[in-house]
CSV table of C-alpha atoms and ligand atoms in Angstrom, one decimal:
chain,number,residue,atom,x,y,z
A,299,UNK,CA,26.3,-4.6,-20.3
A,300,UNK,CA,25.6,-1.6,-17.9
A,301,UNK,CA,22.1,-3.9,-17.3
A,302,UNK,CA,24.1,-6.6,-16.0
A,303,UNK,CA,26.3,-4.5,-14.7
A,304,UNK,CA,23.7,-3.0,-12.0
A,305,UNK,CA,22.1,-6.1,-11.8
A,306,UNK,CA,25.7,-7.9,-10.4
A,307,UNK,CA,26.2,-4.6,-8.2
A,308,UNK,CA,22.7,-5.3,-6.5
A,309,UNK,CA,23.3,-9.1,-6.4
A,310,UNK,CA,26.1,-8.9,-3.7
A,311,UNK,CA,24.4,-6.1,-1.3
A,312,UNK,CA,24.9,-6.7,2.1
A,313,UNK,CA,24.0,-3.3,3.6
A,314,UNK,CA,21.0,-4.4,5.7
A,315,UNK,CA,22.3,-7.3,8.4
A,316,UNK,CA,18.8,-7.7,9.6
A,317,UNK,CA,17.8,-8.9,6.2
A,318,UNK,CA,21.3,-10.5,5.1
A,319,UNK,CA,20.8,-12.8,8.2
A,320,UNK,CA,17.5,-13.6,7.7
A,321,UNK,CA,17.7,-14.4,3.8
A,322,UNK,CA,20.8,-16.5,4.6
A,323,UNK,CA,19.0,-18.1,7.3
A,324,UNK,CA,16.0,-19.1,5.3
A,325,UNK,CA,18.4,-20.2,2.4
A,326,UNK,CA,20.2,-22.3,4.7
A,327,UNK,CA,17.2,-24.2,6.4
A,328,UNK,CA,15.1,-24.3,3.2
A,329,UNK,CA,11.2,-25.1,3.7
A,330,UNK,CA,11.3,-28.7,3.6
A,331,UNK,CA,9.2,-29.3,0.1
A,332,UNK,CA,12.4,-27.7,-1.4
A,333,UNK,CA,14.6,-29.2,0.6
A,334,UNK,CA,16.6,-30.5,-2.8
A,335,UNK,CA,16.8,-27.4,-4.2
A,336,UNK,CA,19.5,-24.6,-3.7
A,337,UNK,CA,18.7,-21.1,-2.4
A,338,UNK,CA,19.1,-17.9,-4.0
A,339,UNK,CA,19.4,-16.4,-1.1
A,340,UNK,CA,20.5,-13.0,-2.1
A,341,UNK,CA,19.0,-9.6,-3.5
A,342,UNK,CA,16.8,-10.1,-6.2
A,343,UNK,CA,17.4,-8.2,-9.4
A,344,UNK,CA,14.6,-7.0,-11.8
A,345,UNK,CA,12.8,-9.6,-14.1
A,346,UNK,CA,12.2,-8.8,-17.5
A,347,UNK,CA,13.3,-6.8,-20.3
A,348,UNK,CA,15.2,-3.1,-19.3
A,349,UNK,CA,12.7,-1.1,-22.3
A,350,UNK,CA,9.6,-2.4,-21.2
A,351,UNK,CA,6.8,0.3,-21.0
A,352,UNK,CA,5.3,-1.1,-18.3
A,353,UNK,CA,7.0,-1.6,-14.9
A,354,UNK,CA,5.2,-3.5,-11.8
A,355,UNK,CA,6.8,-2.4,-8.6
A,356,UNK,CA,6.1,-4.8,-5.9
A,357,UNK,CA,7.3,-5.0,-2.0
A,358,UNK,CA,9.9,-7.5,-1.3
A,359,UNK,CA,11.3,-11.4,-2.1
A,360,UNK,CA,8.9,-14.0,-0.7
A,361,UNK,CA,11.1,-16.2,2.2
A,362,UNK,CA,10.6,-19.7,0.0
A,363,UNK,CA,9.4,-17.5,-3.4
A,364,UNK,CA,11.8,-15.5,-5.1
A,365,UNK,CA,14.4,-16.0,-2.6
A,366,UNK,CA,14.5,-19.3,-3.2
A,367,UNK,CA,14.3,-19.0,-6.7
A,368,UNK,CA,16.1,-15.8,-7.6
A,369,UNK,CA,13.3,-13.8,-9.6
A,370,UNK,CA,10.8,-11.7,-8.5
A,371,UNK,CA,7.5,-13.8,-7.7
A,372,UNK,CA,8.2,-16.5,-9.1
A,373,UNK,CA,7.7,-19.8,-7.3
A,374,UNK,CA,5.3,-18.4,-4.5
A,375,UNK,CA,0.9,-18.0,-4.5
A,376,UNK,CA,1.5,-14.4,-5.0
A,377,UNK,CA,3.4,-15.0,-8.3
A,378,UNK,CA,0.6,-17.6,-9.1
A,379,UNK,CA,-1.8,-14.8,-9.0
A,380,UNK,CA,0.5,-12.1,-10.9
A,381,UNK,CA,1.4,-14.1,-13.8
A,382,UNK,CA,-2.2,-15.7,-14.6
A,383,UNK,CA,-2.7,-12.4,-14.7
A,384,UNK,CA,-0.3,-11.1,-16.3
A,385,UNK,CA,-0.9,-13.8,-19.4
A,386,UNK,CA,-3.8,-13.2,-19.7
A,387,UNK,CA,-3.3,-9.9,-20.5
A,388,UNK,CA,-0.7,-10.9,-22.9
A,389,UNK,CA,2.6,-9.6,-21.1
A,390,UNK,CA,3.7,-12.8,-20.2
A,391,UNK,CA,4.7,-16.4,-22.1
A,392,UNK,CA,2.7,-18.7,-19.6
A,393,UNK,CA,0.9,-18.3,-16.7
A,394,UNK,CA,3.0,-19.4,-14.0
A,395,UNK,CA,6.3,-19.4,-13.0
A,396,UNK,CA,7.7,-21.7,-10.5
A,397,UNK,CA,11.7,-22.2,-10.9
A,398,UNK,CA,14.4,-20.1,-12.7
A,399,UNK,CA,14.3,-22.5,-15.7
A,400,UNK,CA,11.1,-22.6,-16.1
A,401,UNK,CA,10.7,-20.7,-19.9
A,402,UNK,CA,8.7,-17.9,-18.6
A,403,UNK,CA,9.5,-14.6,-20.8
A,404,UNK,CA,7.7,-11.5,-20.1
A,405,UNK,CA,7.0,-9.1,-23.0
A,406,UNK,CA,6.6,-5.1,-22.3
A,407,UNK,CA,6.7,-5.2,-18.3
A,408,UNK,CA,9.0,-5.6,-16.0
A,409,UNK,CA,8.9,-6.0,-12.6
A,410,UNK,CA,11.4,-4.5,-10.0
A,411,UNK,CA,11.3,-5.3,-6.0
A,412,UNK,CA,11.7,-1.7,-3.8
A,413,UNK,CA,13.8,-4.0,-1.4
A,414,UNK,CA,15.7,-6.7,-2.5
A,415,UNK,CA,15.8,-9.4,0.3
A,416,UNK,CA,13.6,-11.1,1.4
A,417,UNK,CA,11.9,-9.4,5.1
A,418,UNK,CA,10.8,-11.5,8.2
A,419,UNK,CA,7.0,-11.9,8.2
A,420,UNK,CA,7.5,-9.6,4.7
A,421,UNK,CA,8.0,-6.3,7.0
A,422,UNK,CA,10.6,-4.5,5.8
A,423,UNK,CA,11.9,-1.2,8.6
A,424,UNK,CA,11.8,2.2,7.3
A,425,UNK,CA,15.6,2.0,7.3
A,426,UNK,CA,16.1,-1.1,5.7
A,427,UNK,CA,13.3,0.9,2.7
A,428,UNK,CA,15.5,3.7,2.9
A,429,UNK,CA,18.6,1.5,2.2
A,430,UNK,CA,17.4,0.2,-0.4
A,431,UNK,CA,16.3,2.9,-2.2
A,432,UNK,CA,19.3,4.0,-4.5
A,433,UNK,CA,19.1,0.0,-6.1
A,434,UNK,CA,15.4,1.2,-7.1
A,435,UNK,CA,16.9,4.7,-8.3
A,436,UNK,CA,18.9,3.0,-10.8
A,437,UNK,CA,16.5,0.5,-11.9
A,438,UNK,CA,14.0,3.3,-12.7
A,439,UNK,CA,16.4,5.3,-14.1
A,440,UNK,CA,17.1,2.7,-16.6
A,441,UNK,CA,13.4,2.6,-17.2
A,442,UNK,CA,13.0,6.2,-17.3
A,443,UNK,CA,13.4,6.2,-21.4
A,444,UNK,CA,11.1,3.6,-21.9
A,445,UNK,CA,8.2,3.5,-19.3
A,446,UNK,CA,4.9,4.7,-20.1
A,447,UNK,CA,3.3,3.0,-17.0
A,448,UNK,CA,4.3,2.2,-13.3
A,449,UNK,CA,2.1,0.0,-11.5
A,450,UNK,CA,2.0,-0.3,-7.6
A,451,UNK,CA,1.2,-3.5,-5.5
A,452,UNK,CA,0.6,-1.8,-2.4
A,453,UNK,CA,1.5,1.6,-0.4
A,454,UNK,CA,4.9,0.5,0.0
A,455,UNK,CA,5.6,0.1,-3.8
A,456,UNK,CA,4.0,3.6,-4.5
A,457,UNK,CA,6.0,5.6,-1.8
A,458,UNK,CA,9.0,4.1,-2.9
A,459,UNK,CA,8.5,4.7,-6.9
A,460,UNK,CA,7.3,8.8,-5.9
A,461,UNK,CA,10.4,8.5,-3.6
A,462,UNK,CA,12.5,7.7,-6.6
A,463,UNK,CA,11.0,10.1,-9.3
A,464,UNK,CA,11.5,12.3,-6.9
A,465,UNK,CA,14.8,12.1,-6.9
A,466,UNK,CA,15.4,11.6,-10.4
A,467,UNK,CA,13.9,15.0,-10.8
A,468,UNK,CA,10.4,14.4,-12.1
A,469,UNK,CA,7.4,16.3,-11.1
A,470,UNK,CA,5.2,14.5,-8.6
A,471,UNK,CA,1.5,16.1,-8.2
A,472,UNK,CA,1.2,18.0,-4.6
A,473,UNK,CA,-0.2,16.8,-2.5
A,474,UNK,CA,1.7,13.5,-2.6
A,475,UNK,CA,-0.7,11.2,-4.5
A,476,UNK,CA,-2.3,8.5,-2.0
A,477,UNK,CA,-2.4,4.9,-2.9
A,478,UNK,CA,-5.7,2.7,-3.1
A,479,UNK,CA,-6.7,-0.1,-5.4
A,480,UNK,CA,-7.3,2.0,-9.3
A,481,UNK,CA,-5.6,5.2,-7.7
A,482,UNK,CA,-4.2,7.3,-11.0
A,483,UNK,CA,-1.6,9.7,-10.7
A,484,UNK,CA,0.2,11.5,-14.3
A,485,UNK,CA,3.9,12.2,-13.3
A,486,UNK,CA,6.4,13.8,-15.5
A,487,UNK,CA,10.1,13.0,-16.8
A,488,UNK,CA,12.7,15.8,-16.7
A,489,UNK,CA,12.0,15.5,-20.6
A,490,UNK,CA,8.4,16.6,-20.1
A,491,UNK,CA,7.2,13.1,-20.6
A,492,UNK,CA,4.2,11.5,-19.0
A,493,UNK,CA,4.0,8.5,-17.0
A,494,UNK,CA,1.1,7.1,-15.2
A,495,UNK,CA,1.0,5.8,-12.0
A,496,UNK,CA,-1.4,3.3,-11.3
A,497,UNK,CA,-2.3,1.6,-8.1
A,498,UNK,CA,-3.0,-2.1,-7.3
A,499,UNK,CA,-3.3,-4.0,-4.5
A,500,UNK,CA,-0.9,-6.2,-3.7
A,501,UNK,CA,-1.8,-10.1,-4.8
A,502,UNK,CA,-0.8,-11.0,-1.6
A,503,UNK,CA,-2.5,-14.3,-0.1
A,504,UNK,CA,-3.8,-11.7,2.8
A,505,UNK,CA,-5.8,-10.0,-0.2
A,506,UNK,CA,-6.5,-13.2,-2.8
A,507,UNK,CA,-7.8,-14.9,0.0
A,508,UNK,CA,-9.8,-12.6,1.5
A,509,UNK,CA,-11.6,-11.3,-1.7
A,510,UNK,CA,-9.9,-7.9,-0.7
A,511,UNK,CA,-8.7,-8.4,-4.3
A,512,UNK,CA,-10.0,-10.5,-7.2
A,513,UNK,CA,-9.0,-11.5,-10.4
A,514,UNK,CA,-11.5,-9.5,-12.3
A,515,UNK,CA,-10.1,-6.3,-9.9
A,516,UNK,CA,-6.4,-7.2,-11.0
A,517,UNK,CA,-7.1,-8.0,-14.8
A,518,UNK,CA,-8.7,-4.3,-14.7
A,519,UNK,CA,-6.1,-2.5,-13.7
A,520,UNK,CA,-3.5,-4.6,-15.6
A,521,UNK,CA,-5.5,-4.5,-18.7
A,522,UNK,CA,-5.7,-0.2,-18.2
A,523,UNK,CA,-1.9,0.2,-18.3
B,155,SF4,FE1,21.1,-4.4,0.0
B,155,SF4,FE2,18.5,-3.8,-0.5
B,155,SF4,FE3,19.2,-6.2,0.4
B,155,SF4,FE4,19.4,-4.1,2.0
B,155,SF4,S1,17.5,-5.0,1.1
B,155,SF4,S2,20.9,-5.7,1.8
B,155,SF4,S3,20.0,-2.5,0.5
B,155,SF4,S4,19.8,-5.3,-1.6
């Protein structure tokens, strides 16, 4: 109950106008291959179950992706990437996901988005980041028991999640750990618990495309969590 709870709480947010506008806006004028389908349009909760041991921290809702479709990567070429992946590896019950009713159930991860709406030209500002922040606070928070690994798709995803341990109260290495594709950092619970933090590149098209990350890179990193 408290997970839906949270989850309602984050689902009416409007504290950022840039990005209220602009995932209304998009919502509103639909791309026109999904011109029959209705919008999400709104902050995008977590996807998959609260205990998992693995969480996936990502960067924001894709415009026509999870935007559209009200959970995180699904229904966009990133989220083609990440769940392939992702099934392979044996975390998740197909390997792609392209509509809310589409029977895909993930098993030990989850996978939590450090802002919720969707960013022009996926850019979030530093103060939208900030604003956002206490929604991922409470998502990892509600991790915190459970998690044994975090994985980052990209800088912004790592600052966020050492942001948030941070203020939950666990230790972070000094100096700050620096992101890159395979970076490892141990991190520690207020319990004395460790949890790794792994980096990734992000399976954005700008990376997939380019060969700046492959599936062999991705499976390697997914399969060391
Ligand atoms: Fe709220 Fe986060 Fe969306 Fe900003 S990005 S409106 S803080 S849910």
């Amino acid at each position: 109950a408290a997970d839906q709870e949270l989850d309602a709480r984050i689902s009416v947010c409007r504290a950022c106008p840039r990005l209220v506008a602009w995932r209304e806006e998009v919502a509103t004028s639909k791309r026109a291959a999904f011109a029959d389908q209705p919008y999400w349009g709104r902050p995008v909760p977590a996807l998959g179950p609260p205990d998992a041991p693995v969480v996936i921290v990502g960067l924001a809702p894709a415009a026509h992706g999870a935007n559209r479709t009200g959970r995180n990567f699904t229904g966009d070429r990133s989220g083609d990437w990440l769940f392939a992946a992702l099934h392979r590896a044996g975390y998740a019950s197909q390997p792609e996901s392209w509509a809310a009713g589409d029977g895909l159930t993930l098993d030990g991860v989850r996978i939590i988005a450090p802002v919720r709406c969707a960013p022009p030209q996926n850019k979030p500002t530093t103060a939208e980041k900030q604003t956002c922040a206490p929604w991922l606070d409470a998502d990892l928070a509600r991790s915190a028991p459970f998690v044994r690994s975090i994985m980052c798709l990209g800088a912004i995803g790592w600052d966020a999640t050492i942001a948030g341990v941070r203020h939950a109260g666990w230790e972070v290495p000094r100096p700050k750990p620096q992101f890159g594709h395979g970076s490892r950092a141990v991190l520690r619970t207020p319990e004395g618990r460790e949890v790794e933090l792994v980096g990734c590149y992000h399976v954005s098209q700008h990376n997939t495309q380019t060969g700046r990350l492959t599936e062999a890179m991705l499976d390697e990193v997914i399969g060391s969590l």
